[in-house]
Amino acid sequence: METVTKVAEGLINYEGIHEKMNKLKRKCDRLKNREEDVKTELEYAEGLSFKKRRKEVENWLTNVASIKNEVEMMEQQVRESSWLSSHLLQEPKIARLTEEVRELIHQGQFPDGLTLDVDGNQQIELITTPLIGQKFQQHKDEIWEGLRSNNVSKIGIWGMGGVGKTTLLTHVHDELLAHQDFSVVWVTVSQNFSIQKLQNDIAKTRGLNLKNDDDEMKRAAELAQHLKNMNNFVFILDDVWQPFPLHKVGIPAGGNGCKLILTSRSLEVCRRMDCEKKVLVTPLSKNEDWELFTEKLGHGRALSPEIEPIAKSLTEKCCGLPLAIITMAGSMKGVKDIAEWRDALEKLKEPVAERNDDMGTEVFQVLKHSYDQLKDLKAQQCLLYCSLFPEDYIIDREKLIEHFIDEGFVDGLRNRRAGLDRGHTVLNKLENVCLLEAVIKKYDGKRYVKMHDLVRSMAIQTGRAFQFLVEAGEQLREIPGEEKWAEDLKKVSLMKNLLSHIPSSMSPKCSRLTTLMLNHNLDLKAIPDCFFSRMPQLRVLDLSHTGIIKLPTSISELVNLIALWLEDCKELKYVPSLETLKALRRLNLRKTGITEVPDGLDMLLNLIYLNLKQTLIRMIPDGILSKLSCLQYLAIDAELRLRGEEIVELNKFEAFKGNLCDMSSFNTYVRWREENGGASNYALLLKMTELTATDFLNDVCTDNERYVYLSGCQISESNGRDERDVYLSGCKISKGKCGEDSFVLPKDVQRLVMQNCNDTASLCDIPSLHNATKLSMCKIRGCQGMEHVVCSCCSVPLIQYLDSLLLGDLEELRALIGADRCCASASASSNLLQPDMFSSLRQLFIWKCPKIKRLFMRDLLPNLKNLVDLRVGFCENMVEIIGEASDEDEDDENREAVSTTSSIIYSLPKLSYLSLYKLPKLKRFCTSKIVFDSLREIKISQCPTLSFNGDRVQNDGTYRVVNSRIGERIG
């Protein structure tokens, strides 16, 4: 009976163990399912490169793998073991395993998530090139300055393709990671951009599954909500090609310490994305490019003496573009044969797209994509046109735009001004996408553009598809043979070569040629008469800066010619009749040797531009100008005088540079402008004294003396700005006897030059000047009646808006500001000064004014807050620059008693350049202490008695200024 009972109990326990084992297996299956889900999520998240699994998840997976093995072993033991002998041992193990599985299931919920944000730690692998050069370090410092600023939420990094924007940003990215305070997300914006795609890319970096697949607004809200929960969040968008509203994507910028950094090839993108800080990444300097080349080349030892100069030439051909340098260096790794190096250098003379090497693919495609992304046919045409100029050529913006007008790139606009504005807009666009480089020459302040060599190479190759032949600046001594002059050519540039001869029988058959540039071939004396006879569609012909003596007879066959450029053909004495060139719109004869107006000029009814400056033409026959009804621009020599009545008959006239024959003509033209809305530009000369053309507006600077002397009034170049200039010489311009103006000054005049106008004691005596609210520059020379520039009660607008004032050879000038003669009893004291008097003045030059003792009164100092450049020279009685607010003739001996340690401290906060020259009696700058916040150098020459802020000046030279005191001599 006892045995039966034990058997029954064993059977019951056996059945119970299997039930418990099945329960364990079911729980283990749940654990396995969770394990699979976790692994799938981890695989997805870690594949984004910005996630890593949490340590507790890693431990959990290890424990799951272990428990699974134990369960499998337990199951095998139960299946194989004798129920009579082992059930008592197995039951506790099954209970333990069941509890452990239950616990692992619970732990596998991971309320804090499976992964940690590592914010692109994987991006470290992207940094293959160290930052080279001081510029990159400066750029990086600028970015960090923006990141730390509370006033900057968006930073734009822009520059041409391949210049190193992404490389720079990866360094910033890794430094952000090193600061544990930042969370970082990096997204490369694809060129086939869309809001939805960008949202998906961002969501992937955050491990998000956006629920509203088709609703961009809801997706944006969901994304923004997630990103707002992140503090000190830096969002990096690399390679942005077009602007887009951040809120439509769901990117919060500015809140919760969130910062946005983007890279783009376009400044316009940075502007339209409202980047408060914009960092331009420029190509490497000469030394920096060589450092990058050798670092990437990876030679363990120095290059051989034979190869190194070739390698340096290769590097120079890359023009500082890191992508090109790295590509070139990579292709030359391990190359020891000098023949391969020479061959590589020879290949670089070919357009990049024609080469089958890495330069011909990687670099060309990067640059070509920038061209394609313009998506503006006119802008693309303008860029390709720039490739007609030689390598490294600095192109004058104004002349370039004139060529654009000739070519029809900016045509169809209502007037000349609109065309020029459109041209500047196109050039700005090309600069802003780094396909052109902006250049400003210091000596003339004009704006120029330049093409990066590799961009030019890409443009030349692209232009070939449009039938361009470009051999500019190639040092050609012979013109290309007729076999190169394909019949379908449209544009040919042979400018700036060494051409001196064209075969007498040469007549290229180019029936579709529209543009031919032979300019800047200085030794080219003659062109065969038949040369143009088979170019029926030629529209633009540039022969400027050549030595041609006469034009070929075949020029009369160019009935479709739009523009004829002959500027600076000094040997050209004669131009044949132009009567057949009825389509001609531009005729530029500036600086030619012609003495008469060309025959047939009156037949050019479509002419809009005529330049006769600096020629020997002294007369335009009556009636010719009136027939040129389309004329918009006219420039004539200073010796050629026109009547105002001739000009006002031209209904479309917009711009005039020249001399008007008398005061009546001057007034006629000015009144006509005012009546017609004042839309035209002008550089008007009214010359009543005999001066040669070379006397006008020459700024004479010796090598050792940086002082400017006005020797006259000359019609100068525009320097890329609107021209509103008036030059007066020997004119009577003060108020007439009956209270009428003796002349009418344009209300919008910007620059006024007066020479030998001796009937004015002050500018206040010129009533029409009271209406000149745009005047920014005034030069006065040799006006012997002038005693003061303005009176203390003066209401002339120039006292508020004037930017530059230059005074020279004024023998009677006693002070800058004098007492108002309407208040003869009053001195020029502070209580009479206008509050804005000279408040905009940045530049003040004064020289050869022997009677002036003090330049201006001390009480004017608060108004001179914008003064940057002050130069005084050859004023033999100048005692001090800033004097007391009292009569300028006060005895100087008594003034010595005035303390130079006054408790009142004055300031010239922006003064940066001070030059004092040949002032033998100058004792001090001011009787009070002056603080110079911006002055770093002062040039002093032949001022033997000068003290400066209490410092005695021992020697002539240039001195460093530190804390408003003269320091060491530096020149």
mmCIF file of C-alpha atoms in Angstrom, residues 645-810:
data_model
loop_
_atom_site.group_PDB
_atom_site.id
_atom_site.type_symbol
_atom_site.label_atom_id
_atom_site.label_comp_id
_atom_site.label_asym_id
_atom_site.label_seq_id
_atom_site.Cartn_x
_atom_site.Cartn_y
_atom_site.Cartn_z
ATOM 1 C CA GLU A 645 20.347 123.250 -75.571
ATOM 2 C CA GLU A 646 21.866 120.415 -77.629
ATOM 3 C CA ILE A 647 21.648 117.936 -74.755
ATOM 4 C CA VAL A 648 18.094 118.638 -73.672
ATOM 5 C CA GLU A 649 16.826 117.732 -77.142
ATOM 6 C CA LEU A 650 17.794 114.082 -76.472
ATOM 7 C CA ASN A 651 14.665 112.482 -75.012
ATOM 8 C CA LYS A 652 16.369 109.285 -73.777
ATOM 9 C CA PHE A 653 19.502 110.931 -72.422
ATOM 10 C CA GLU A 654 20.614 109.587 -69.028
ATOM 11 C CA ALA A 655 24.314 110.146 -68.403
ATOM 12 C CA PHE A 656 26.643 112.984 -69.345
ATOM 13 C CA LYS A 657 30.344 113.498 -68.641
ATOM 14 C CA GLY A 658 31.663 116.683 -70.078
ATOM 15 C CA ASN A 659 32.176 120.419 -70.196
ATOM 16 C CA LEU A 660 29.346 122.854 -70.720
ATOM 17 C CA CYS A 661 30.306 125.970 -72.610
ATOM 18 C CA ASP A 662 28.922 128.626 -70.244
ATOM 19 C CA MET A 663 26.793 129.293 -67.187
ATOM 20 C CA SER A 664 23.617 129.493 -69.229
ATOM 21 C CA SER A 665 24.207 126.030 -70.702
ATOM 22 C CA PHE A 666 25.005 124.673 -67.252
ATOM 23 C CA ASN A 667 21.772 126.050 -65.801
ATOM 24 C CA THR A 668 19.782 124.815 -68.811
ATOM 25 C CA TYR A 669 20.981 121.265 -68.359
ATOM 26 C CA VAL A 670 20.449 121.274 -64.576
ATOM 27 C CA ARG A 671 16.907 122.648 -64.881
ATOM 28 C CA TRP A 672 16.117 120.077 -67.599
ATOM 29 C CA ARG A 673 17.231 117.301 -65.250
ATOM 30 C CA GLU A 674 15.046 118.588 -62.439
ATOM 31 C CA GLU A 675 12.046 118.813 -64.749
ATOM 32 C CA ASN A 676 12.592 115.250 -65.992
ATOM 33 C CA GLY A 677 12.797 113.662 -62.563
ATOM 34 C CA GLY A 678 16.565 113.892 -62.147
ATOM 35 C CA ALA A 679 17.092 110.292 -63.256
ATOM 36 C CA SER A 680 20.333 110.767 -65.162
ATOM 37 C CA ASN A 681 23.918 110.499 -63.961
ATOM 38 C CA TYR A 682 26.326 113.312 -64.621
ATOM 39 C CA ALA A 683 29.848 114.615 -64.191
ATOM 40 C CA LEU A 684 29.450 118.267 -65.125
ATOM 41 C CA LEU A 685 32.406 120.570 -65.729
ATOM 42 C CA LEU A 686 32.001 124.325 -65.952
ATOM 43 C CA LYS A 687 35.424 125.753 -66.698
ATOM 44 C CA MET A 688 35.702 129.513 -67.096
ATOM 45 C CA THR A 689 39.494 129.631 -66.736
ATOM 46 C CA GLU A 690 42.068 128.206 -69.084
ATOM 47 C CA LEU A 691 43.392 124.959 -67.662
ATOM 48 C CA THR A 692 44.733 121.965 -69.496
ATOM 49 C CA ALA A 693 42.882 118.693 -69.305
ATOM 50 C CA THR A 694 45.596 117.176 -67.153
ATOM 51 C CA ASP A 695 45.107 119.852 -64.495
ATOM 52 C CA PHE A 696 41.792 118.407 -63.372
ATOM 53 C CA LEU A 697 41.369 116.602 -60.067
ATOM 54 C CA ASN A 698 44.850 115.121 -59.792
ATOM 55 C CA ASP A 699 45.567 113.752 -56.333
ATOM 56 C CA VAL A 700 49.338 114.080 -56.165
ATOM 57 C CA CYS A 701 51.062 111.830 -53.620
ATOM 58 C CA THR A 702 54.822 111.482 -53.436
ATOM 59 C CA ASP A 703 56.355 108.188 -52.372
ATOM 60 C CA ASN A 704 57.413 109.612 -49.014
ATOM 61 C CA GLU A 705 54.534 111.957 -48.284
ATOM 62 C CA ARG A 706 51.001 110.638 -48.062
ATOM 63 C CA TYR A 707 49.330 113.997 -48.492
ATOM 64 C CA VAL A 708 46.761 114.839 -51.088
ATOM 65 C CA TYR A 709 46.920 118.097 -52.995
ATOM 66 C CA LEU A 710 44.109 119.342 -55.192
ATOM 67 C CA SER A 711 45.547 120.642 -58.403
ATOM 68 C CA GLY A 712 42.262 121.077 -60.197
ATOM 69 C CA CYS A 713 38.960 119.618 -61.269
ATOM 70 C CA GLN A 714 38.884 116.533 -63.462
ATOM 71 C CA ILE A 715 35.993 114.338 -64.485
ATOM 72 C CA SER A 716 36.984 111.140 -62.742
ATOM 73 C CA GLU A 717 35.787 107.568 -63.088
ATOM 74 C CA SER A 718 32.675 106.500 -61.255
ATOM 75 C CA ASN A 719 34.261 103.705 -59.167
ATOM 76 C CA GLY A 720 31.095 101.696 -59.588
ATOM 77 C CA ARG A 721 28.717 104.222 -58.059
ATOM 78 C CA ASP A 722 26.055 106.556 -59.344
ATOM 79 C CA GLU A 723 27.718 109.723 -60.551
ATOM 80 C CA ARG A 724 26.396 113.047 -59.368
ATOM 81 C CA ASP A 725 29.482 115.240 -59.700
ATOM 82 C CA VAL A 726 30.041 118.923 -60.398
ATOM 83 C CA TYR A 727 33.432 120.514 -61.130
ATOM 84 C CA LEU A 728 33.676 124.304 -61.167
ATOM 85 C CA SER A 729 36.729 126.297 -62.235
ATOM 86 C CA GLY A 730 36.976 130.098 -62.275
ATOM 87 C CA CYS A 731 33.214 130.564 -61.937
ATOM 88 C CA LYS A 732 31.212 133.240 -60.163
ATOM 89 C CA ILE A 733 28.897 131.224 -58.009
ATOM 90 C CA SER A 734 27.878 133.401 -55.055
ATOM 91 C CA LYS A 735 24.600 135.285 -54.721
ATOM 92 C CA GLY A 736 23.958 137.781 -57.522
ATOM 93 C CA LYS A 737 23.167 141.460 -57.152
ATOM 94 C CA CYS A 738 19.428 140.994 -57.329
ATOM 95 C CA GLY A 739 19.375 138.107 -54.889
ATOM 96 C CA GLU A 740 19.331 135.508 -57.641
ATOM 97 C CA ASP A 741 21.659 132.564 -57.909
ATOM 98 C CA SER A 742 24.436 133.047 -60.413
ATOM 99 C CA PHE A 743 24.236 129.331 -61.128
ATOM 100 C CA VAL A 744 21.888 126.430 -60.386
ATOM 101 C CA LEU A 745 23.434 123.503 -58.557
ATOM 102 C CA PRO A 746 21.706 120.100 -58.942
ATOM 103 C CA LYS A 747 19.822 119.178 -55.793
ATOM 104 C CA ASP A 748 21.202 115.625 -55.807
ATOM 105 C CA VAL A 749 24.871 116.524 -56.313
ATOM 106 C CA GLN A 750 27.125 114.107 -54.405
ATOM 107 C CA ARG A 751 30.605 115.475 -55.124
ATOM 108 C CA LEU A 752 31.436 119.153 -55.555
ATOM 109 C CA VAL A 753 34.862 120.390 -56.617
ATOM 110 C CA MET A 754 35.563 124.129 -56.681
ATOM 111 C CA GLN A 755 38.754 125.671 -58.045
ATOM 112 C CA ASN A 756 39.588 129.367 -58.350
ATOM 113 C CA CYS A 757 36.028 130.441 -57.584
ATOM 114 C CA ASN A 758 37.049 133.636 -55.825
ATOM 115 C CA ASP A 759 33.730 135.376 -55.164
ATOM 116 C CA THR A 760 32.705 133.393 -52.083
ATOM 117 C CA ALA A 761 33.783 134.002 -48.491
ATOM 118 C CA SER A 762 31.941 130.891 -47.332
ATOM 119 C CA LEU A 763 29.891 128.055 -48.765
ATOM 120 C CA CYS A 764 26.958 129.700 -47.070
ATOM 121 C CA ASP A 765 27.178 132.366 -49.817
ATOM 122 C CA ILE A 766 25.972 129.837 -52.419
ATOM 123 C CA PRO A 767 22.158 129.778 -52.133
ATOM 124 C CA SER A 768 21.609 126.734 -54.364
ATOM 125 C CA LEU A 769 23.920 124.728 -52.099
ATOM 126 C CA HIS A 770 21.235 124.953 -49.420
ATOM 127 C CA ASN A 771 19.159 122.461 -51.441
ATOM 128 C CA ALA A 772 21.990 119.950 -51.865
ATOM 129 C CA THR A 773 20.882 117.303 -49.393
ATOM 130 C CA LYS A 774 22.978 114.470 -50.947
ATOM 131 C CA LEU A 775 26.405 116.124 -50.944
ATOM 132 C CA SER A 776 29.000 113.805 -49.410
ATOM 133 C CA MET A 777 32.324 115.113 -50.760
ATOM 134 C CA CYS A 778 33.545 118.672 -51.195
ATOM 135 C CA LYS A 779 36.970 119.768 -52.509
ATOM 136 C CA ILE A 780 37.910 123.420 -52.482
ATOM 137 C CA ARG A 781 41.155 124.687 -53.967
ATOM 138 C CA GLY A 782 42.502 128.113 -54.799
ATOM 139 C CA CYS A 783 39.317 130.000 -53.926
ATOM 140 C CA GLN A 784 41.100 133.101 -52.669
ATOM 141 C CA GLY A 785 38.060 134.894 -51.288
ATOM 142 C CA MET A 786 37.133 132.075 -48.897
ATOM 143 C CA GLU A 787 37.650 133.001 -45.231
ATOM 144 C CA HIS A 788 35.604 130.216 -43.614
ATOM 145 C CA VAL A 789 34.138 127.022 -44.985
ATOM 146 C CA VAL A 790 30.809 127.630 -43.261
ATOM 147 C CA CYS A 791 29.365 130.038 -40.717
ATOM 148 C CA SER A 792 28.427 128.962 -37.224
ATOM 149 C CA CYS A 793 24.710 129.446 -37.877
ATOM 150 C CA CYS A 794 24.929 127.744 -41.282
ATOM 151 C CA SER A 795 21.967 125.648 -42.362
ATOM 152 C CA VAL A 796 23.599 124.242 -45.489
ATOM 153 C CA PRO A 797 22.871 120.466 -45.498
ATOM 154 C CA LEU A 798 26.516 119.616 -46.062
ATOM 155 C CA ILE A 799 27.336 120.436 -42.457
ATOM 156 C CA GLN A 800 25.280 117.400 -41.439
ATOM 157 C CA TYR A 801 25.791 114.933 -44.309
ATOM 158 C CA LEU A 802 29.293 115.732 -45.586
ATOM 159 C CA ASP A 803 31.605 112.713 -45.528
ATOM 160 C CA SER A 804 34.826 114.179 -46.964
ATOM 161 C CA LEU A 805 36.153 117.748 -46.928
ATOM 162 C CA LEU A 806 39.402 118.636 -48.711
ATOM 163 C CA LEU A 807 40.788 122.166 -48.578
ATOM 164 C CA GLY A 808 43.879 123.441 -50.361
ATOM 165 C CA ASP A 809 45.585 126.679 -51.463
ATOM 166 C CA LEU A 810 43.112 128.917 -49.623
#
